[in-house]
Amino acid sequence: MQTSEQTSRRNFIKIAAAAGGGLFLGFNWSNSSALPVVVDAQKVAAGLVNFNSYLSIGTDNVITIISPNPEIGQGIKTAFPMVVAEELDADWKQVKTVQGNLDTGIYERQVTGGSGAVPHSWERLRKAGATARYLLVEAAAAQWSVPASECTTENGKVLHRTSGKSLSYGELAEAASKMPAPAEVKLKKESDFKLIGQSVRNVDNNNIATGKPLFGLDVYREGMLFAMIQRPKAFGLKLKSVQKEAVKSMPGIVDVVTFDNSVAVVGKSTWQVKKAKDALKIEYEKEAELESSADHNRIFQQLMENGEATVRRKNGDVETAFKNAAKVIKSEYQCPFLPHSPLEPMNFFAHVREDGVELIGPTQTPERARTEVAKLTGIAPEKITVEITRQGGGFGRRLAADFVLEAANVSKLVKAPVKVIWTREDDMTGGIYRPAVRYRFEAALDKSGELIGYKLRGVGMNSGNSTREDNFPSGSVENLLIDSVEYKSPITTGPWRAPITNFLAYAEQSFLDEVAEAAGKDPVEFRLALLEKAKKSPVGDIKYDVDRMIGVVKLAAEKSKWGKKKGVYQGFSVYFSHRSYVAQVGEVVMEKGKPVLKNVIAAVDCGIVINKSGSLQQVRGGVVDGLGHAMYGNMTFKDGAPDQRNFNGFRLIRMNEIPEVDVHFVDNGISPTGLGEPALPPAGGAVANAFYKATKQRLRNQPFINEEAFKGIS
């Protein structure tokens, strides 16, 4: 497997054609169709044919595909070519992938977010590979004057069963390019997969390990300037004045400019710029309330009791159910704001000219970046190019375009190419956090311990709808009310890995354990009974697959030997998010009188697993991410300013604290349904429930480390 630098569609065709011609197969991401083969590379490069991605097979046997979606560590730059290579019966060593830039032909979904890249592209990629294979077989059959039905393919070659003749794909590429493309192609059966489902190394591993320039921070252009930006140090402040002259006279500094609410220092090196930025003297004035964490706690309490709620879902007669209940369980759960903290801080390159704009850097939403810069500069979008680099983590932070706009603003003002770089402190205090949320759950049980009523209220700070009203246990409870209250805070927020569900799942699954205990029922059996009810007698709309959820519940219980391990305290959690289903069992043991998390067993239904290695990493990484932030992640504020500015104040999970994570995939043969986020939401609940089993103390707030019951453990 080979990798290549980023390229535009036009350059890809030109480069491939110059390398000796071959087969160029255009395919359309928007309708899953493999469009007719085009041999006229100049016509294609000119954009005269409506293709927006390409598969090429060169006469040198190298198979190349443009991968349009940004790679942020989720592995699509490896998974995409694996799917093509499978249907093509290619020699994996001869396949390379090229990171596509923002395509002016408009990809339908050139975005990384919502665990949607593979589900969106699965069939399209398969058809592209299968169509190329069909054309190669037809070319070989014609050359040998035999029926195509007598030919087969293997490892980058077409074979004739009877004579034993063989031709490599490179030898056939030119002839195949002259064959008419079929209207429909037959795809492989899952049982015939040879590459899909295997463990394949990430295609960028070698380049990452050897320090090749892949990331936004690696970008360099001749004559480029560096910029760092001072933003208000507290949310609710605005820029009043800045003393520029002393800083402008410092070594290596080219200019100091202001825009919006920011001050940018521009110079010839990052170190010179950082020193100058630290020397800035800026005066701010108040434009909104300067909120502290103590204020947030008070606001949560007030809005939970008296806030104007939006009803998200209501089934049955909730008031009567609670009035007649034999037992009512009520609990509240709260989480703090959280930064994304990717390993690579925000950065971006921009060169704003009169005739166009060049943008380069790590963005999860390249089209949004272009659109926002077009609005800023007044330059038409078609005159703006966006080159996508590999990204050192995103977790939702790079869905925003604020750092792209900063680079464009500075370049426009200083009339030069500029790369904006955030320090770790900038990254942690720059906003767009996970929203802080508080939930109140209430459950009504009848005399036999059956759940007859369920209420959930979410109060979120800049969270929008802080509930997921159609997720389980909705559909399984006859009388149900879910509503939400929104508070507008000057502290900025945005999507954070598995938005909303990253905390909601923990709170809900912890509460369901409380209800199961009050009902005198085993937590797993309690959930299964609710799911069976949703299957047989659904209440209202069911917007999750009950059978798939039951499947992971049973698989996790089986693989963990639920309730059968002596001296091991087990906690259960299951959640549906981003089209996939994950159940987890946390296992805690007592060592020297203290609970210690030893294992997490995860059962995952994400459809067909493309790359087993990458999928295992996604699940294990999601579990660790969920556990770490549940146990330690905390962002607090004093008069609008974040208290945590770097990793010395923002606690992350440590290597020796990470449990063993045992992963089991459901083999159901359905198309992939996404895996970048679904393993994170259930993690906190599984651990909190196991902790309760061991200590009989509930953990209702994150981070756990601040809970009285957790103190002295870590």
XYZ file of C-alpha atoms in Angstrom:
714
model
C 0.000 0.000 0.000
C 1.296 3.425 -0.949
C 0.206 6.920 -0.079
C 0.440 10.172 -1.954
C 0.321 13.890 -1.294
C -2.889 15.865 -1.638
C -4.031 16.673 -5.145
C -6.852 18.299 -7.013
C -9.045 16.311 -9.359
C -7.542 18.106 -12.375
C -3.956 17.449 -11.279
C -4.751 13.826 -10.484
C -5.877 13.179 -14.063
C -2.925 15.063 -15.544
C -0.395 13.243 -13.382
C -1.928 9.847 -14.049
C -2.055 10.507 -17.797
C 1.569 11.643 -17.872
C 2.568 8.449 -16.071
C 1.659 6.353 -19.109
C -2.104 6.332 -19.460
C -4.258 3.400 -18.484
C -7.777 3.031 -17.208
C -9.546 6.053 -15.736
C -12.878 5.273 -14.131
C -15.050 8.152 -13.029
C -17.642 7.481 -10.353
C -20.231 9.660 -8.741
C -20.484 9.926 -4.952
C -24.019 11.274 -5.137
C -25.807 8.374 -6.822
C -23.615 5.289 -6.409
C -23.294 4.964 -10.185
C -20.075 4.195 -12.005
C -20.168 6.606 -14.941
C -18.830 5.722 -18.405
C -15.077 5.367 -18.736
C -13.298 8.403 -20.141
C -10.012 8.153 -22.039
C -9.691 11.814 -22.980
C -7.722 13.021 -19.975
C -7.696 16.635 -21.157
C -11.479 16.656 -21.398
C -11.773 15.201 -17.912
C -9.197 17.550 -16.413
C -11.053 20.502 -17.905
C -14.141 19.460 -15.953
C -16.177 18.793 -19.070
C -17.423 15.457 -17.780
C -19.537 15.177 -14.636
C -17.270 12.992 -12.536
C -16.268 13.943 -9.023
C -13.941 11.106 -8.104
C -11.636 8.747 -9.884
C -10.160 5.314 -9.831
C -7.148 4.843 -12.084
C -5.136 1.780 -13.035
C -1.794 2.640 -14.584
C 0.244 0.582 -16.996
C 2.672 0.203 -14.084
C -0.020 -1.792 -12.180
C -0.497 1.004 -9.622
C -4.144 1.535 -8.639
C -4.973 5.014 -7.375
C -8.108 6.464 -5.813
C -8.911 9.953 -4.569
C -10.249 9.889 -1.005
C -12.402 13.020 -0.584
C -13.127 12.992 3.150
C -10.719 14.570 5.632
C -8.620 12.054 7.592
C -8.601 12.861 11.313
C -7.431 9.511 12.636
C -10.643 7.582 12.017
C -8.949 5.537 9.283
C -11.003 6.326 6.167
C -7.862 6.962 4.128
C -7.160 3.253 4.669
C -10.733 1.937 4.662
C -11.801 3.614 1.412
C -9.136 1.995 -0.793
C -9.659 -1.335 0.985
C -13.271 -1.391 -0.219
C -12.244 -0.617 -3.797
C -9.403 -3.147 -3.710
C -11.742 -5.857 -2.437
C -14.181 -5.594 -5.321
C -11.316 -5.145 -7.773
C -9.374 -8.184 -6.510
C -6.343 -5.915 -6.457
C -2.868 -6.550 -5.117
C -3.012 -4.419 -1.955
C 0.664 -3.566 -2.324
C -0.149 -1.814 -5.604
C -2.980 0.346 -4.249
C -2.422 3.939 -3.207
C -4.782 6.604 -2.000
C -4.613 10.333 -2.659
C -6.150 12.837 -0.265
C -8.533 14.890 -2.349
C -8.863 18.619 -1.929
C -12.187 20.412 -1.917
C -13.577 19.545 -5.342
C -15.167 22.308 -7.380
C -17.304 19.595 -8.952
C -18.866 19.323 -5.457
C -18.665 16.069 -3.578
C -21.978 15.240 -1.993
C -20.499 14.809 1.468
C -16.888 15.960 1.741
C -17.123 16.137 5.512
C -15.727 14.200 8.440
C -18.245 14.173 11.267
C -21.165 12.196 12.603
C -19.434 8.863 11.899
C -20.887 9.087 8.394
C -18.048 8.824 5.866
C -18.011 5.040 5.424
C -21.818 4.540 5.510
C -22.180 7.214 2.832
C -19.437 5.855 0.570
C -19.686 2.070 1.020
C -21.771 1.200 -2.031
C -20.181 3.841 -4.223
C -16.696 2.499 -3.571
C -17.751 -1.094 -4.111
C -19.343 -0.283 -7.459
C -16.254 1.610 -8.587
C -14.026 -1.393 -7.846
C -16.457 -3.885 -9.347
C -16.848 -1.835 -12.534
C -13.087 -1.624 -13.042
C -12.811 -5.387 -12.516
C -15.562 -6.014 -15.084
C -13.751 -3.908 -17.706
C -10.424 -5.647 -17.095
C -12.027 -9.075 -17.470
C -13.739 -7.993 -20.696
C -10.421 -6.699 -22.074
C -8.624 -9.946 -21.232
C -11.392 -12.080 -22.701
C -11.277 -10.106 -25.924
C -7.499 -10.447 -26.166
C -7.672 -14.222 -25.613
C -10.825 -14.638 -27.729
C -12.592 -16.481 -24.924
C -15.872 -15.895 -23.068
C -15.551 -13.547 -20.103
C -17.289 -16.218 -18.020
C -14.153 -18.371 -18.320
C -12.024 -15.683 -16.692
C -11.469 -14.868 -13.053
C -9.400 -12.352 -11.120
C -6.923 -12.580 -8.286
C -4.234 -10.390 -6.777
C -4.136 -7.807 -9.551
C -4.385 -10.236 -12.469
C -6.995 -11.676 -14.812
C -6.709 -15.472 -15.126
C -8.098 -17.832 -17.769
C -9.232 -20.996 -16.010
C -8.783 -23.381 -18.961
C -5.454 -22.317 -20.461
C -3.810 -20.954 -17.333
C -2.997 -17.684 -19.097
C -2.788 -14.500 -17.028
C -2.428 -10.783 -17.601
C -1.746 -8.112 -15.007
C -4.115 -5.222 -14.566
C -1.404 -2.871 -15.816
C -1.080 -4.850 -19.036
C -4.840 -4.648 -19.561
C -5.440 -1.083 -18.408
C -5.186 0.588 -21.819
C -7.479 -1.936 -23.531
C -9.936 -1.839 -20.618
C -10.199 1.918 -20.969
C -11.768 1.415 -24.407
C -14.488 -0.944 -23.190
C -18.034 0.342 -22.589
C -18.907 0.592 -18.900
C -21.789 -1.626 -17.742
C -25.028 -0.111 -16.489
C -24.989 -2.491 -13.508
C -22.305 -4.650 -11.938
C -22.497 -7.650 -9.650
C -20.953 -7.116 -6.224
C -19.202 -9.786 -4.193
C -20.922 -11.818 -1.532
C -19.664 -11.077 1.967
C -18.469 -14.696 2.215
C -16.098 -14.024 -0.702
C -14.339 -11.075 0.915
C -10.582 -11.556 1.174
C -9.390 -8.120 2.283
C -12.399 -6.600 4.028
C -12.503 -7.787 7.624
C -8.748 -8.281 7.837
C -6.319 -6.185 9.899
C -4.532 -3.693 7.656
C -2.012 -1.110 8.808
C -2.924 2.546 8.445
C -1.605 3.792 5.114
C 0.027 6.829 6.758
C 1.809 4.924 9.552
C 5.255 5.072 7.977
C 4.983 8.739 7.052
C 3.774 9.640 10.540
C 6.533 7.644 12.243
C 9.238 9.132 10.045
C 8.028 12.716 10.364
C 6.897 13.298 6.796
C 4.933 16.535 6.274
C 1.307 15.452 6.542
C -0.304 17.779 9.060
C -1.398 21.390 8.990
C 1.488 22.381 11.238
C 3.849 21.043 8.552
C 2.579 23.417 5.860
C 5.111 25.903 4.529
C 5.078 28.299 1.569
C 7.964 30.475 0.418
C 7.503 33.969 1.840
C 4.945 32.793 4.366
C 4.507 34.740 7.586
C 3.472 33.336 10.957
C 0.695 34.719 13.136
C -0.602 34.186 16.638
C -3.754 35.761 17.931
C -4.731 37.148 21.293
C -8.432 36.668 21.932
C -10.295 38.076 24.947
C -9.149 36.259 28.056
C -12.703 35.924 29.344
C -16.014 35.184 27.670
C -18.096 38.362 27.896
C -15.263 40.815 27.190
C -14.624 42.806 24.028
C -11.557 44.584 22.719
C -11.261 48.245 23.710
C -7.683 49.218 22.843
C -4.230 47.775 22.200
C -0.745 49.279 22.377
C 0.932 48.097 19.169
C 4.086 50.119 18.659
C 6.336 48.519 21.283
C 5.467 45.035 20.044
C 5.919 45.983 16.369
C 9.498 46.989 17.102
C 10.414 43.576 18.527
C 12.760 41.308 16.499
C 11.119 39.513 13.574
C 7.736 41.200 13.933
C 6.185 42.440 10.697
C 2.886 43.849 11.911
C 0.216 43.876 14.614
C -3.362 43.991 13.294
C -6.815 43.889 14.807
C -10.062 42.425 13.501
C -13.364 41.546 15.118
C -12.428 40.977 18.763
C -8.856 39.788 18.172
C -5.309 41.092 18.020
C -2.926 39.295 15.645
C 0.852 39.464 15.856
C 2.526 38.662 12.530
C 6.182 37.837 12.082
C 8.917 35.671 10.621
C 8.969 32.806 13.139
C 6.633 31.229 15.656
C 8.949 31.922 18.582
C 9.337 35.601 17.744
C 5.596 35.923 17.279
C 4.833 34.144 20.547
C 7.196 36.371 22.538
C 5.636 39.449 20.996
C 2.110 38.206 21.638
C 2.972 37.637 25.310
C 4.176 41.268 25.492
C 0.935 42.772 24.198
C -0.828 45.319 26.384
C -4.555 45.132 25.707
C -7.524 46.783 27.392
C -10.924 45.077 27.324
C -14.412 46.143 28.307
C -17.422 44.128 29.389
C -20.115 43.267 26.818
C -21.878 40.373 28.590
C -22.055 38.697 31.989
C -18.736 37.249 33.153
C -19.957 33.863 34.317
C -18.307 31.595 36.863
C -18.911 27.899 37.462
C -20.783 28.782 40.660
C -23.178 30.812 38.508
C -23.710 27.819 36.232
C -24.675 25.593 39.138
C -27.202 28.168 40.299
C -28.601 28.609 36.780
C -28.987 24.866 36.365
C -30.979 24.621 39.572
C -33.229 27.553 38.679
C -33.979 26.394 35.131
C -34.528 22.809 36.202
C -37.333 23.999 38.460
C -38.710 27.006 36.623
C -37.270 27.065 33.112
C -39.461 27.369 30.019
C -39.246 23.850 28.619
C -39.729 22.648 25.061
C -41.545 19.313 24.924
C -39.580 16.933 22.720
C -41.714 13.808 23.095
C -44.802 12.840 25.044
C -46.570 9.484 25.127
C -49.548 8.500 27.255
C -50.762 10.088 30.484
C -47.575 10.834 32.400
C -49.206 12.739 35.243
C -51.592 9.901 36.093
C -48.867 7.275 35.870
C -46.734 9.082 38.442
C -49.726 9.855 40.650
C -50.637 6.169 40.827
C -47.083 4.793 41.050
C -46.122 2.461 43.866
C -42.600 3.864 43.793
C -40.953 6.924 42.169
C -37.209 7.209 41.566
C -35.707 10.626 40.895
C -32.074 11.610 40.235
C -30.071 14.419 38.669
C -26.792 14.215 36.730
C -24.488 17.037 35.628
C -21.440 17.481 33.405
C -19.075 20.431 32.853
C -17.917 22.213 29.732
C -15.008 20.392 28.084
C -12.360 21.410 25.545
C -11.609 19.091 22.620
C -7.846 19.056 23.251
C -6.669 17.447 19.982
C -2.957 16.668 19.888
C -2.521 19.141 17.033
C -3.762 22.592 18.101
C -5.792 24.698 15.666
C -3.830 26.091 12.729
C -4.429 27.132 9.131
C -2.700 28.699 6.138
C -4.303 31.375 3.983
C -3.132 33.488 1.078
C -5.729 36.074 0.152
C -5.054 37.708 -3.219
C -7.171 39.974 -5.380
C -7.767 37.140 -7.855
C -8.407 34.324 -5.386
C -7.641 32.630 -2.092
C -5.476 29.619 -1.282
C -6.415 27.772 1.917
C -4.471 24.836 3.366
C -4.929 23.039 6.648
C -6.800 20.651 8.930
C -10.535 21.103 8.571
C -13.357 18.607 8.982
C -15.596 20.801 6.800
C -13.643 22.122 3.799
C -16.724 23.403 1.993
C -17.764 25.374 5.056
C -14.254 26.838 5.236
C -14.502 28.013 1.633
C -18.016 29.404 2.053
C -17.104 31.383 5.168
C -13.945 32.809 3.587
C -15.933 33.778 0.476
C -18.324 35.755 2.697
C -15.412 37.407 4.490
C -13.433 38.399 1.412
C -16.162 38.920 -1.154
C -14.271 36.575 -3.474
C -16.326 34.036 -5.406
C -16.146 30.473 -3.987
C -14.908 29.058 -7.306
C -11.801 31.230 -6.926
C -11.017 29.756 -3.509
C -9.069 26.501 -3.238
C -8.981 24.350 -0.110
C -6.222 21.781 0.356
C -6.959 19.300 3.123
C -4.124 18.068 5.322
C -4.150 15.111 7.666
C -5.400 16.200 11.071
C -3.935 15.505 14.465
C -7.335 14.905 15.998
C -10.558 16.807 15.644
C -13.296 15.383 17.891
C -15.714 17.929 16.402
C -13.582 21.030 17.028
C -12.496 21.279 13.400
C -16.094 21.288 12.204
C -15.941 25.017 12.994
C -14.225 27.513 10.700
C -13.158 30.195 13.186
C -9.448 29.399 12.875
C -9.733 29.383 9.067
C -11.337 32.824 9.135
C -8.572 34.068 11.414
C -5.934 33.064 8.857
C -7.906 34.666 6.025
C -8.462 37.855 8.023
C -4.772 38.244 8.827
C -3.630 37.453 5.272
C -6.091 39.976 3.895
C -4.891 42.672 6.282
C -1.122 42.157 5.825
C -1.418 41.264 2.116
C 0.795 38.181 2.433
C 0.542 34.402 2.852
C 0.055 33.636 6.536
C -0.127 30.581 8.761
C -2.038 31.075 12.002
C -0.910 28.807 14.841
C -2.654 28.358 18.186
C -0.667 27.496 21.293
C -2.012 24.822 23.636
C -3.271 27.615 25.885
C -5.065 29.202 22.937
C -6.585 25.844 22.063
C -7.835 25.146 25.567
C -9.162 28.636 26.305
C -10.420 29.503 22.825
C -13.953 28.243 23.326
C -16.318 26.076 21.262
C -16.490 23.594 24.154
C -18.728 20.659 24.856
C -21.860 22.196 26.400
C -22.413 21.885 30.132
C -25.678 20.004 30.808
C -27.800 18.897 33.737
C -30.428 16.148 33.547
C -33.285 15.213 35.820
C -34.676 11.697 35.451
C -37.842 10.378 37.059
C -39.255 6.855 36.860
C -42.580 5.473 38.082
C -42.879 1.784 39.036
C -46.011 -0.186 39.735
C -46.374 -2.762 42.526
C -44.750 -5.506 40.428
C -41.729 -3.373 39.601
C -42.791 -2.603 36.028
C -41.724 0.754 34.581
C -44.979 2.596 33.878
C -43.742 6.193 33.664
C -40.557 7.977 32.607
C -39.602 11.649 32.615
C -36.424 13.381 31.459
C -35.635 17.074 31.499
C -32.372 18.368 30.082
C -31.023 21.840 30.830
C -28.188 22.744 28.491
C -25.912 25.735 28.053
C -25.774 26.544 24.344
C -26.582 22.908 23.617
C -29.742 23.241 21.534
C -31.818 20.151 22.218
C -29.955 18.516 25.108
C -31.999 15.309 24.797
C -32.307 12.552 22.243
C -36.015 12.036 22.689
C -36.395 9.085 20.333
C -33.578 6.978 21.765
C -34.164 4.033 24.106
C -36.062 3.753 26.453
C -38.530 5.771 24.343
C -40.896 3.365 22.674
C -40.825 0.949 25.592
C -42.640 3.025 28.241
C -46.358 3.744 27.945
C -46.222 7.092 29.709
C -43.221 9.231 28.839
C -42.295 12.914 28.824
C -39.003 14.314 27.547
C -38.374 18.064 27.424
C -35.464 20.475 27.407
C -34.533 23.966 28.533
C -31.886 26.061 26.791
C -29.679 28.706 28.416
C -27.707 31.162 26.296
C -24.238 31.681 27.745
C -21.418 33.881 26.439
C -19.207 30.776 26.661
C -19.093 29.338 23.155
C -19.900 25.688 22.480
C -19.987 23.249 19.586
C -20.057 19.550 18.680
C -17.833 17.356 20.864
C -17.280 13.712 19.959
C -20.725 12.033 20.003
C -22.570 15.333 20.582
C -25.033 15.337 23.500
C -24.968 11.536 23.783
C -21.416 11.642 25.177
C -22.948 12.573 28.557
C -26.614 11.720 28.106
C -25.785 8.025 27.656
C -23.842 7.955 30.925
C -26.609 9.708 32.842
C -29.403 7.623 31.324
C -27.652 4.287 31.736
C -26.691 5.085 35.320
C -30.265 6.048 36.082
C -31.672 2.884 34.498
C -29.495 0.910 36.904
C -31.033 2.876 39.760
C -34.504 1.996 38.469
C -33.600 -1.675 38.010
C -32.356 -1.831 41.586
C -35.519 -0.170 42.895
C -37.558 -2.708 40.904
C -35.516 -5.586 42.324
C -34.350 -6.679 38.885
C -31.046 -7.570 37.258
C -29.837 -4.566 35.160
C -29.371 -6.616 31.985
C -32.681 -8.424 32.294
C -34.400 -5.110 33.070
C -33.131 -3.585 29.812
C -33.950 -6.690 27.786
C -37.507 -6.692 29.110
C -37.957 -3.068 28.038
C -36.546 -3.829 24.608
C -38.847 -6.807 24.170
C -41.765 -4.550 25.027
C -40.593 -1.997 22.446
C -40.438 -4.815 19.906
C -43.790 -6.427 20.626
C -45.874 -3.470 21.814
C -44.137 -0.267 20.702
C -45.313 3.014 22.165
C -45.136 5.734 19.528
C -42.377 5.858 16.953
C -39.380 3.554 17.292
C -36.352 5.152 15.681
C -33.745 2.588 16.677
C -33.374 -1.044 15.656
C -34.620 -3.041 18.628
C -33.149 -6.343 17.426
C -29.688 -4.849 16.926
C -29.765 -3.372 20.425
C -30.919 -6.675 21.914
C -28.090 -8.365 20.017
C -25.311 -6.286 21.589
C -26.889 -6.534 25.046
C -26.858 -10.326 24.869
C -23.384 -10.476 23.311
C -21.855 -8.239 25.998
C -23.516 -10.271 28.757
C -22.246 -13.502 27.210
C -18.674 -12.377 26.613
C -18.360 -10.797 30.060
C -19.914 -13.819 31.791
C -22.324 -11.383 33.377
C -22.941 -12.092 37.043
C -20.772 -15.208 37.105
C -17.364 -13.859 38.150
C -16.468 -14.029 41.836
C -14.798 -10.966 43.293
C -15.536 -8.900 40.154
C -18.095 -6.093 40.282
C -19.728 -5.563 36.905
C -21.594 -2.563 35.534
C -23.665 -2.535 32.370
C -24.416 0.108 29.733
C -25.835 0.056 26.197
C -26.418 2.854 23.738
C -27.439 3.608 20.165
C -25.795 6.539 18.414
C -24.696 7.410 14.885
C -26.515 4.409 13.428
C -24.528 1.849 15.490
C -25.101 -0.074 18.741
C -22.606 -0.648 21.533
C -23.027 -2.436 24.869
C -20.284 -2.364 27.483
C -19.531 -4.088 30.758
C -17.142 -2.412 33.169
C -15.333 -4.645 35.663
C -14.036 -3.375 38.987
C -12.133 -5.312 41.658
C -11.198 -4.274 45.174
C -7.471 -3.895 45.815
C -6.281 -2.791 49.252
C -9.789 -1.661 50.057
C -10.113 0.519 46.929
C -12.064 -0.125 43.712
C -9.855 -0.515 40.632
C -11.158 -0.608 37.069
C -9.629 -3.649 35.367
C -11.595 -4.421 32.221
C -14.187 -3.159 29.794
C -15.918 -5.655 27.526
C -17.531 -4.070 24.476
C -20.041 -5.633 22.082
C -20.345 -3.609 18.882
C -22.812 -3.725 16.006
C -21.514 -1.377 13.327
C -22.370 -3.593 10.385
C -19.575 -5.060 8.265
C -16.146 -4.328 9.708
C -13.885 -3.121 6.900
C -10.505 -2.895 8.617
C -10.423 -4.938 11.808
C -7.310 -3.176 13.071
C -8.746 0.285 12.516
C -12.115 -0.726 13.952
C -10.541 -2.100 17.120
C -8.625 1.145 17.511
C -11.812 3.177 17.082
C -13.653 1.187 19.739
C -10.771 1.097 22.211
C -10.024 4.754 21.628
C -13.675 5.673 22.113
C -13.856 3.701 25.363
C -10.677 5.304 26.719
C -11.823 8.766 25.614
C -15.195 8.270 27.296
C -13.701 6.885 30.502
C -10.970 9.487 30.742
C -13.253 12.476 30.419
C -15.908 10.946 32.662
C -13.347 10.376 35.401
C -11.133 13.442 35.066
C -12.238 15.978 32.422
C -13.227 19.342 33.874
C -13.360 22.926 32.647
C -14.262 25.551 35.232
C -14.607 29.322 34.972
C -14.006 32.362 37.136
C -15.458 35.665 35.932
C -15.696 34.363 32.386
C -12.127 33.071 32.192
C -11.241 29.360 32.009
C -9.290 28.110 35.020
C -7.617 25.350 32.992
C -5.145 26.534 30.358
C -2.892 23.563 29.636
C -2.522 19.887 30.485
C -0.883 20.672 33.820
C -4.340 21.836 34.939
C -6.573 19.735 32.721
C -6.408 16.121 33.853
C -6.374 13.365 31.241
C -6.458 9.629 31.819
C -2.948 8.164 32.173
C -1.476 5.065 30.603
C -1.459 3.089 33.847
C -5.150 3.930 34.406
C -6.381 2.501 31.116
C -8.159 -0.838 31.537
C -8.010 -3.788 29.189
C -10.655 -3.322 26.491
C -12.007 -6.554 25.018
C -13.947 -5.918 21.799
C -16.446 -8.217 20.080
C -18.142 -7.339 16.787
C -21.570 -8.564 15.744
C -21.367 -10.359 12.399
C -24.708 -9.606 10.764
C -23.652 -8.782 7.203
C -25.381 -5.401 7.008
C -23.672 -2.419 5.404
C -21.343 -0.421 7.696
C -23.165 2.033 9.949
C -20.355 4.135 11.470
C -17.800 3.717 14.246
C -15.976 6.985 14.977
C -18.226 7.909 17.906
C -20.600 5.116 19.067
C -18.145 3.441 21.476
C -17.727 6.581 23.594
C -21.242 7.238 25.004
C -21.720 3.930 26.918
C -18.290 3.960 28.587
C -18.976 6.254 31.543
C -22.189 4.444 32.522
C -20.589 1.002 32.485
C -17.827 2.179 34.818
C -20.090 4.188 37.126
C -22.433 1.209 37.503
C -19.523 -1.128 38.250
C -18.211 1.354 40.796
C -21.611 1.361 42.494
C -21.642 -2.428 42.654
C -18.274 -2.340 44.423
C -18.900 0.589 46.785
C -22.693 1.107 46.938
C -22.103 4.765 46.114
C -23.544 6.443 43.015
C -21.528 8.739 40.771
C -23.988 11.268 39.409
C -21.707 14.066 38.284
C -18.682 14.300 36.050
C -15.815 14.346 36.531
C -15.904 11.435 38.952
C -12.703 12.634 40.588
C -14.624 15.549 42.137
C -17.296 13.316 43.629
C -16.959 12.632 47.347
C -17.370 8.885 46.736
C -14.428 8.871 44.337
C -11.943 10.836 46.420
C -8.919 8.937 47.592
C -9.222 6.406 44.780
C -7.083 8.161 42.171
